[in-house]
Amino acid sequence: MGPTMHDVARVAGVSVKTVSNVVNEYQHVKAGTRSRVLAAIDELGYRPNLTARGLRSGRTGVIRLAVPDIRQNYFAELADEIIRAADRRGLGVLVQQTGGDRERELEILAGRSLQMTDGLLFSPERLGQEDRDLLDVPFPLVLLGERIFGGPTDHVTMHNISSASAAVQHLVEVGRRRIAVLGAHPDGRETLRSSDLRVRGYRQALDAAGIPYDPDLVRVTAPWHRENGAHAMRLLLRAGVEFDAVFALNDTLALGALRALGEAGVAVPEDVAVIGFDNIDEAHFAVPSLSSVDPGRAKIAGIAVDLLVERIEEKGERRPPRRIKPDFGIVRRESTGFPQPRDVRLDDSSGTALS
Amino acid sequence: MGPTMHDVARVAGVSVKTVSNVVNEYQHVKAGTRSRVLAAIDELGYRPNLTARGLRSGRTGVIRLAVPDIRQNYFAELADEIIRAADRRGLGVLVQQTGGDRERELEILAGRSLQMTDGLLFSPERLGQEDRDLLDVPFPLVLLGERIFGGPTDHVTMHNISSASAAVQHLVEVGRRRIAVLGAHPDGRETLRSSDLRVRGYRQALDAAGIPYDPDLVRVTAPWHRENGAHAMRLLLRAGVEFDAVFALNDTLALGALRALGEAGVAVPEDVAVIGFDNIDEAHFAVPSLSSVDPGRAKIAGIAVDLLVERIEEKGERRPPRRIKPDFGIVRRESTGFPQPRDVRLDDSSGTALS
DNA sequence: GACTCGGTTTACAACGTTGTATATTCTCGT
DNA sequence: ACGAGAATATACAACGTTGTAAACCGAGTC
């Protein structure tokens, strides 16, 4: 254990509180005293004990981020943005993984595990609308993603329907009419999962373009891993259904699909155009480079941290929960016939929505 | 702020210490007392305050992991393994990023930032052998990676030379003799960086196979990003140097190289065989799938956490620093002519049409 | 020279927990 | 019945920090 304020106080010949005042840059400390204390701090190599400070203040300066799996590109990139945003505000980020396990997600909410943190950013993968009441937890919580709506917490999500619709519209604009979907969810009923929302956007775009809906083109694929994208693509090719474009509900599926198309000798984008969702870094470097929906990840991270900090600093009255969706954009790349990557910003609802 | 032990004690009609004893599963508590306390805990929804516990015990149950950039596959996968290993031991992981910035790396070591942690796992990217003395820090530290050797701390690294040599030997075994290297470092002198070590392994393998060394085949490429891999590959193709294989010093470079080879219409592995290093998840799903060196990441993570825990629990005398290198393996995939077994794990219903 | 009033410094308690030492109760053998 | 010794429960202090209130100091005022 390093030296404490008491050690510094003894060396400098002052009281502990004076040391504390110097450390906390309190105004009314005489210059001479200050420099004596600073010298002692330097001499002893004193560092404030944040645990003790945390006990006094009730704050730790650390927030938790709980995601399904940090290896998934989307979450790695999200974590990166969140760590940066938190760092700018002087906060550390403790990362936890649920591995897409419902029990683990419940544990996270129960605060059963580590709670030496000021708040939680939570991106659930198995909890659903029916678990909404579990979100009423006794600590600051901001929800990420689209599995639960209308809960008692702040919620940062994306324009799933309209951005999916814009993606499909982009395929229509490059002349496609038989557009397959990869990544639908087995459950027939339309729910509030992102897969269902994105499929809804797909149907809206078809309607708007006057293209009939063909259920054979909507392929069930879960979970959204690369191999599943490839597998679903192979099945679709084998099924003999005619199609000239693919809308993959995330980039990872799309990259798997690119692989399967490559294996089968199908040219992209000549024979089949492909667009993904998430705009992960890798989309830029795939062969061919992958067009995608950019959901505004950096903004999502910044807003999420801001909301959480707001909640942490909230005194008495709790303001009502907010739901925020950043702007999205369609990134046109080779897989839909745009050789030079060009980022185009679209927005169906001018500015950050607040609901 | 939630209820404290004092609240529980009052409700249960016992002393705080008895509550503490129940919470800590101390042996000698009468069954009746225990159940009364547990009932009170339940009624109030009491949760122990880990900050206070940390102050008493001097332990926080949290370790820091500092890596250059969590978005890089290697580090995401390393972080994943470390979070799992730490979780198994009841530890949380606070993730920090240095962004490959020397100043940030120095700050990390200075403990200037957050030190409400029990120890640090540190993977530097800019510090080098000359900074060895800076590693003598007043908190438990385990070093990851190969930028600094012989420092005063425990160090988990890999068999860079022999595994690189094995990779090249694998290329020789599949009949290649003109083997290019992607990812060498500009600095001429051989140092202890992983790039230099891996190039040394390359030369050893050439010597062993009786293949002459051709400096034109060793391409300087830094940093190790996908686009640089593609760029270096394009330059090599344009340079008119003859080659029938590529050893990329990491998988990310190799994936970039695959892209450039694809663009140029060069067949992999028929015209050029490619092997990478790190065996990131993505190598498995590239087109074609990428052969690679598996450095034993899971073991690295487990050992690193174990060493750190050992240091944290160390009482008086400090044992001398250890250096540990897990076993490595060569993973043979399509890019060196080994067709990939289709091991697909999926949902029952995956890949089918929605209707 | 007593008095006021800021600036400066201090002692003390408190944050919530657990180790130590001590007190109380129980169990058992004689 | 009566200790001996174990089992059970308690009071108090301490971890390192900071808020509170009070004390101290020096200079200006009457």
Coordinates of C-alpha atoms in Angstrom, one line a residue, chain B:
Chain B
M1 CA -28.0 4.8 -1.8
G2 CA -29.4 1.4 -0.8
P3 CA -29.8 0.0 2.7
T4 CA -26.6 -0.7 4.7
M5 CA -25.6 -3.4 7.1
H6 CA -26.8 -1.1 9.9
D7 CA -30.3 -1.2 8.5
V8 CA -30.3 -4.9 8.2
A9 CA -28.9 -5.2 11.7
R10 CA -31.7 -3.1 13.1
V11 CA -34.4 -5.0 11.3
A12 CA -33.0 -8.4 12.3
G13 CA -32.3 -7.2 15.8
V14 CA -28.6 -8.2 15.8
S15 CA -25.3 -6.3 15.6
V16 CA -23.8 -5.2 12.3
K17 CA -20.9 -7.6 12.8
T18 CA -23.4 -10.5 12.9
V19 CA -24.8 -9.3 9.6
S20 CA -21.3 -9.1 8.2
N21 CA -20.7 -12.7 9.5
V22 CA -23.8 -14.0 7.7
V23 CA -23.0 -12.2 4.5
N24 CA -19.5 -13.6 4.6
E25 CA -20.7 -17.1 5.5
Y26 CA -18.8 -17.2 8.7
Q27 CA -19.2 -20.7 10.3
H28 CA -20.3 -20.0 13.8
V29 CA -23.7 -18.3 13.4
K30 CA -26.7 -20.0 14.8
A31 CA -29.2 -21.2 12.2
G32 CA -32.0 -19.1 13.7
T33 CA -29.9 -16.0 13.7
R34 CA -28.8 -16.6 10.2
S35 CA -32.3 -17.0 8.8
R36 CA -33.5 -13.9 10.6
V37 CA -30.7 -11.9 9.1
L38 CA -31.2 -13.4 5.6
A39 CA -34.9 -12.5 5.9
A40 CA -34.0 -8.9 6.7
I41 CA -31.6 -8.8 3.8
D42 CA -34.3 -10.0 1.5
E43 CA -36.8 -7.7 2.9
L44 CA -34.6 -4.6 2.5
G45 CA -33.0 -5.7 -0.7
Y46 CA -29.6 -5.2 0.9
R47 CA -26.5 -5.4 -1.3
P48 CA -23.0 -5.2 0.2
N49 CA -21.2 -2.0 -0.7
L50 CA -18.1 -3.2 -2.5
T51 CA -16.4 0.2 -2.3
A52 CA -16.5 0.0 1.5
R53 CA -15.4 -3.6 1.4
G54 CA -12.6 -2.6 -0.9
L55 CA -11.5 0.1 1.4
R56 CA -11.3 -2.3 4.3
S57 CA -9.6 -5.1 2.4
G58 CA -7.4 -3.1 0.2
R59 CA -8.8 -5.1 -2.8
T60 CA -11.3 -3.9 -5.4
G61 CA -11.8 -7.1 -7.3
V62 CA -11.2 -5.2 -10.5
I63 CA -8.1 -5.4 -12.8
R64 CA -7.2 -3.1 -15.7
L65 CA -6.5 -4.2 -19.2
A66 CA -4.7 -1.7 -21.4
V67 CA -4.5 -2.4 -25.1
P68 CA -3.9 -0.3 -28.1
D69 CA -7.3 -0.6 -29.8
I70 CA -10.1 -3.0 -28.9
R71 CA -11.4 -2.8 -32.5
Q72 CA -8.4 -4.7 -33.7
N73 CA -9.5 -8.4 -33.9
Y74 CA -6.5 -9.6 -32.0
F75 CA -7.2 -7.4 -29.1
A76 CA -10.9 -7.9 -29.1
E77 CA -10.4 -11.6 -28.9
L78 CA -7.7 -11.2 -26.3
A79 CA -10.0 -9.0 -24.2
D80 CA -12.7 -11.6 -24.5
E81 CA -10.5 -14.3 -23.2
I82 CA -9.2 -12.1 -20.4
I83 CA -12.6 -11.0 -19.3
R84 CA -13.7 -14.7 -19.2
A85 CA -10.6 -15.7 -17.3
A86 CA -11.0 -12.9 -14.8
D87 CA -14.7 -13.6 -14.4
R88 CA -13.9 -17.2 -13.5
R89 CA -11.9 -15.8 -10.6
G90 CA -14.6 -13.3 -9.6
L91 CA -12.7 -10.3 -11.0
G92 CA -14.0 -7.5 -13.2
V93 CA -12.0 -6.0 -16.1
L94 CA -11.7 -2.3 -16.7
V95 CA -10.6 -1.8 -20.3
Q96 CA -8.5 1.1 -21.4
Q97 CA -7.2 2.0 -24.8
T98 CA -3.9 3.7 -25.6
G99 CA -4.6 4.2 -29.3
G100 CA -1.0 3.4 -30.0
D101 CA -0.1 6.7 -28.4
R102 CA 3.2 6.8 -26.5
E103 CA 2.0 9.5 -24.1
R104 CA -1.1 7.5 -23.2
E105 CA 1.0 4.4 -22.6
L106 CA 3.2 6.3 -20.2
E107 CA 0.2 7.6 -18.4
I108 CA -1.1 4.1 -18.0
L109 CA 2.1 3.1 -16.3
A110 CA 2.2 6.2 -14.2
G111 CA -1.1 5.0 -12.8
R112 CA -2.0 8.6 -13.3
S113 CA -5.5 7.6 -14.5
L114 CA -7.8 5.3 -12.7
Q115 CA -6.1 3.2 -10.0
M116 CA -9.2 1.8 -8.3
T117 CA -7.9 -1.5 -9.5
D118 CA -5.8 -4.3 -8.0
G119 CA -3.5 -4.7 -11.0
L120 CA -2.7 -4.1 -14.6
L121 CA -2.5 -6.2 -17.7
F122 CA -0.6 -4.1 -20.2
S123 CA 0.0 -4.7 -23.9
P124 CA 2.2 -1.7 -25.1
E125 CA 2.5 -0.8 -28.7
R126 CA 4.8 2.2 -28.6
L127 CA 7.1 1.6 -25.6
G128 CA 10.2 -0.3 -26.3
Q129 CA 13.2 -1.9 -24.8
E130 CA 14.6 1.5 -23.8
D131 CA 11.6 2.0 -21.5
R132 CA 12.2 -1.2 -19.6
D133 CA 12.9 0.6 -16.3
L134 CA 9.5 2.3 -16.4
L135 CA 7.9 -1.0 -15.8
D136 CA 9.1 -0.9 -12.2
V137 CA 5.8 0.3 -10.9
P138 CA 4.3 0.2 -7.4
F139 CA 1.4 -2.0 -8.4
P140 CA 1.0 -5.5 -9.7
L141 CA 1.7 -5.6 -13.4
V142 CA 1.8 -8.3 -16.0
L143 CA 3.2 -7.5 -19.4
L144 CA 1.7 -8.8 -22.7
G145 CA 3.4 -8.9 -26.1
E146 CA 6.9 -8.6 -27.2
R147 CA 8.1 -5.1 -27.2
I148 CA 10.1 -5.2 -24.0
F149 CA 12.1 -8.1 -22.6
G150 CA 14.0 -8.7 -19.4
G151 CA 11.9 -6.1 -17.5
P152 CA 11.2 -6.4 -13.8
T153 CA 7.7 -7.8 -14.3
D154 CA 6.0 -11.0 -15.2
H155 CA 5.7 -11.3 -19.0
V156 CA 3.4 -13.5 -21.1
T157 CA 4.5 -13.6 -24.7
M158 CA 4.6 -16.1 -27.6
H159 CA 7.1 -18.3 -29.4
N160 CA 7.6 -15.7 -32.1
I161 CA 10.7 -17.0 -33.7
S162 CA 9.8 -20.7 -33.7
S163 CA 6.2 -20.3 -34.6
A164 CA 7.1 -18.0 -37.5
S165 CA 9.6 -20.5 -38.6
A166 CA 7.0 -23.2 -38.4
A167 CA 4.7 -21.1 -40.6
V168 CA 7.3 -20.7 -43.2
Q169 CA 8.2 -24.4 -43.0
H170 CA 4.5 -25.1 -43.7
L171 CA 4.7 -23.1 -46.9
V172 CA 7.9 -24.9 -47.9
E173 CA 6.1 -28.2 -47.3
V174 CA 3.4 -27.3 -49.7
G175 CA 6.1 -26.7 -52.3
R176 CA 6.8 -23.0 -52.2
R177 CA 10.3 -21.5 -52.4
R178 CA 9.7 -17.8 -53.3
I179 CA 8.1 -16.7 -50.0
A180 CA 7.3 -13.0 -49.5
V181 CA 7.0 -11.4 -46.1
L182 CA 4.4 -8.7 -45.3
G183 CA 4.7 -6.5 -42.2
A184 CA 8.5 -6.1 -41.6
H185 CA 9.4 -3.0 -39.7
P186 CA 11.3 -0.1 -41.4
D187 CA 14.1 0.0 -38.9
G188 CA 17.0 -2.1 -40.3
R189 CA 18.6 -3.3 -37.0
E190 CA 17.1 -6.5 -35.6
T191 CA 15.4 -5.6 -32.4
L192 CA 13.0 -7.4 -30.0
R193 CA 9.8 -6.3 -31.7
S194 CA 7.5 -9.1 -32.8
S195 CA 8.0 -8.1 -36.4
D196 CA 11.7 -8.6 -36.1
L197 CA 11.4 -11.8 -34.2
R198 CA 9.0 -13.2 -36.8
V199 CA 11.3 -12.2 -39.6
R200 CA 14.1 -13.9 -37.8
G201 CA 12.0 -17.1 -37.7
Y202 CA 11.4 -16.7 -41.4
R203 CA 15.1 -16.6 -42.1
Q204 CA 15.7 -19.6 -39.9
A205 CA 13.2 -21.6 -41.9
L206 CA 14.7 -20.5 -45.2
D207 CA 18.1 -21.6 -44.0
A208 CA 16.8 -24.9 -42.8
A209 CA 15.2 -25.5 -46.2
G210 CA 18.3 -24.3 -48.1
I211 CA 16.4 -21.5 -49.7
P212 CA 18.4 -18.3 -50.4
Y213 CA 17.3 -15.1 -48.7
D214 CA 16.1 -12.4 -51.0
P215 CA 15.6 -9.0 -49.4
D216 CA 13.3 -7.9 -52.2
L217 CA 10.7 -10.4 -50.8
V218 CA 10.6 -8.8 -47.4
R219 CA 8.1 -6.0 -47.5
V220 CA 8.1 -3.2 -44.9
T221 CA 4.5 -2.6 -43.8
A222 CA 3.3 -0.7 -40.8
P223 CA 1.1 -0.4 -39.0
W224 CA -0.5 -3.8 -39.4
H225 CA -3.8 -2.8 -40.8
R226 CA -5.9 -4.3 -43.5
E227 CA -5.5 -1.5 -46.0
N228 CA -1.7 -1.6 -45.5
G229 CA -1.7 -5.3 -46.2
A230 CA -3.6 -4.7 -49.4
H231 CA -1.4 -1.8 -50.3
A232 CA 1.8 -3.7 -49.7
M233 CA 0.5 -6.6 -51.8
R234 CA -0.3 -4.3 -54.7
L235 CA 3.1 -2.8 -54.6
L236 CA 4.7 -6.2 -54.5
L237 CA 2.7 -7.4 -57.5
R238 CA 3.6 -4.2 -59.4
A239 CA 7.2 -4.6 -58.5
G240 CA 7.5 -7.6 -60.7
V241 CA 9.3 -9.7 -58.1
E242 CA 8.5 -13.4 -58.6
F243 CA 6.8 -15.1 -55.6
D244 CA 4.6 -18.1 -54.9
A245 CA 3.8 -17.6 -51.3
V246 CA 3.1 -14.9 -48.7
F247 CA 3.8 -15.0 -45.0
A248 CA 1.9 -12.1 -43.5
L249 CA 3.1 -11.2 -40.0
N250 CA -0.4 -11.0 -38.8
D251 CA -3.9 -12.0 -40.0
T252 CA -5.1 -8.6 -40.6
L253 CA -2.3 -7.9 -43.1
A254 CA -3.0 -11.3 -44.7
L255 CA -6.7 -10.5 -45.1
G256 CA -5.8 -7.2 -46.8
A257 CA -3.3 -9.2 -49.0
L258 CA -6.1 -11.6 -50.0
R259 CA -8.2 -8.7 -51.1
A260 CA -5.4 -7.3 -53.3
L261 CA -4.6 -10.7 -54.8
G262 CA -8.3 -11.2 -55.5
E263 CA -8.5 -7.9 -57.3
A264 CA -5.4 -8.7 -59.4
G265 CA -6.9 -12.1 -60.4
V266 CA -4.2 -14.1 -58.7
A267 CA -5.5 -17.5 -57.5
V268 CA -5.0 -18.4 -53.9
P269 CA -3.6 -21.0 -53.1
E270 CA -2.9 -22.1 -56.7
D271 CA -0.7 -19.2 -57.8
V272 CA 0.2 -17.9 -54.4
A273 CA -0.2 -19.6 -51.0
V274 CA -0.9 -17.3 -48.0
I275 CA -0.4 -17.8 -44.3
G276 CA -1.0 -15.3 -41.5
F277 CA -0.3 -15.0 -37.8
D278 CA -2.7 -14.8 -34.8
N279 CA -5.5 -17.1 -35.9
I280 CA -8.2 -14.5 -35.3
D281 CA -11.8 -15.8 -35.7
E282 CA -12.1 -14.1 -39.1
A283 CA -9.3 -16.2 -40.6
H284 CA -11.8 -19.1 -40.6
F285 CA -14.3 -17.2 -42.7
A286 CA -12.2 -15.4 -45.2
V287 CA -12.4 -16.2 -48.9
P288 CA -10.4 -18.3 -49.1
S289 CA -10.1 -19.3 -45.5
L290 CA -6.8 -18.2 -44.1
S291 CA -4.1 -20.5 -42.7
S292 CA -2.5 -19.0 -39.7
V293 CA -0.3 -19.4 -36.6
D294 CA -2.4 -20.0 -33.5
P295 CA -0.4 -18.4 -30.7
G296 CA -2.6 -19.9 -27.9
R297 CA -4.5 -16.8 -27.1
A298 CA -6.8 -18.5 -24.5
K299 CA -3.8 -19.8 -22.7
I300 CA -2.1 -16.4 -22.8
A301 CA -5.1 -14.8 -21.2
G302 CA -5.5 -17.5 -18.5
I303 CA -1.9 -17.4 -17.6
A304 CA -1.7 -13.6 -17.6
V305 CA -4.7 -13.4 -15.2
D306 CA -3.2 -16.1 -13.0
L307 CA 0.1 -14.4 -12.8
L308 CA -1.5 -11.1 -12.0
V309 CA -3.7 -12.7 -9.3
E310 CA -0.5 -14.3 -7.8
R311 CA 1.1 -10.9 -7.7
I312 CA -1.9 -9.3 -6.1
E313 CA -2.0 -11.9 -3.4
E314 CA 1.7 -11.8 -2.9
K315 CA 2.5 -11.0 0.7
G316 CA 6.0 -9.9 1.7
E317 CA 8.8 -11.3 -0.4
R318 CA 8.4 -10.8 -4.2
R319 CA 9.3 -13.7 -6.3
P320 CA 11.5 -13.0 -9.3
P321 CA 9.8 -12.1 -12.6
R322 CA 8.6 -14.9 -14.8
R323 CA 8.4 -15.1 -18.6
I324 CA 5.9 -17.6 -20.0
K325 CA 5.2 -18.6 -23.6
P326 CA 2.3 -21.0 -24.3
D327 CA 2.5 -23.6 -27.0
F328 CA 1.6 -22.6 -30.6
G329 CA 0.1 -24.4 -33.5
I330 CA -0.2 -24.1 -37.3
V331 CA -3.8 -24.0 -38.6
R332 CA -4.0 -25.3 -42.1
R333 CA -6.8 -23.8 -44.2
E334 CA -7.6 -23.1 -47.9
S335 CA -5.1 -20.4 -48.4
T336 CA -2.3 -23.0 -48.3
G337 CA -4.3 -25.7 -50.0
F338 CA -6.2 -27.4 -47.2
P339 CA -9.9 -27.5 -47.9
Q340 CA -11.8 -26.4 -45.0
P341 CA -14.2 -28.7 -43.1
R342 CA -17.6 -27.2 -43.1
D343 CA -18.3 -27.0 -39.4
V344 CA -21.4 -25.0 -39.2
R345 CA -23.2 -24.4 -35.9
L346 CA -26.7 -23.1 -36.4
D347 CA -30.3 -22.9 -35.2
D348 CA -32.5 -25.8 -36.3
S349 CA -34.5 -23.5 -38.6
S350 CA -31.6 -21.5 -39.9
G351 CA -31.4 -20.6 -43.5
T352 CA -34.9 -21.5 -44.5
A353 CA -37.6 -19.3 -46.0
L354 CA -39.8 -17.4 -43.7
S355 CA -43.1 -18.9 -44.8

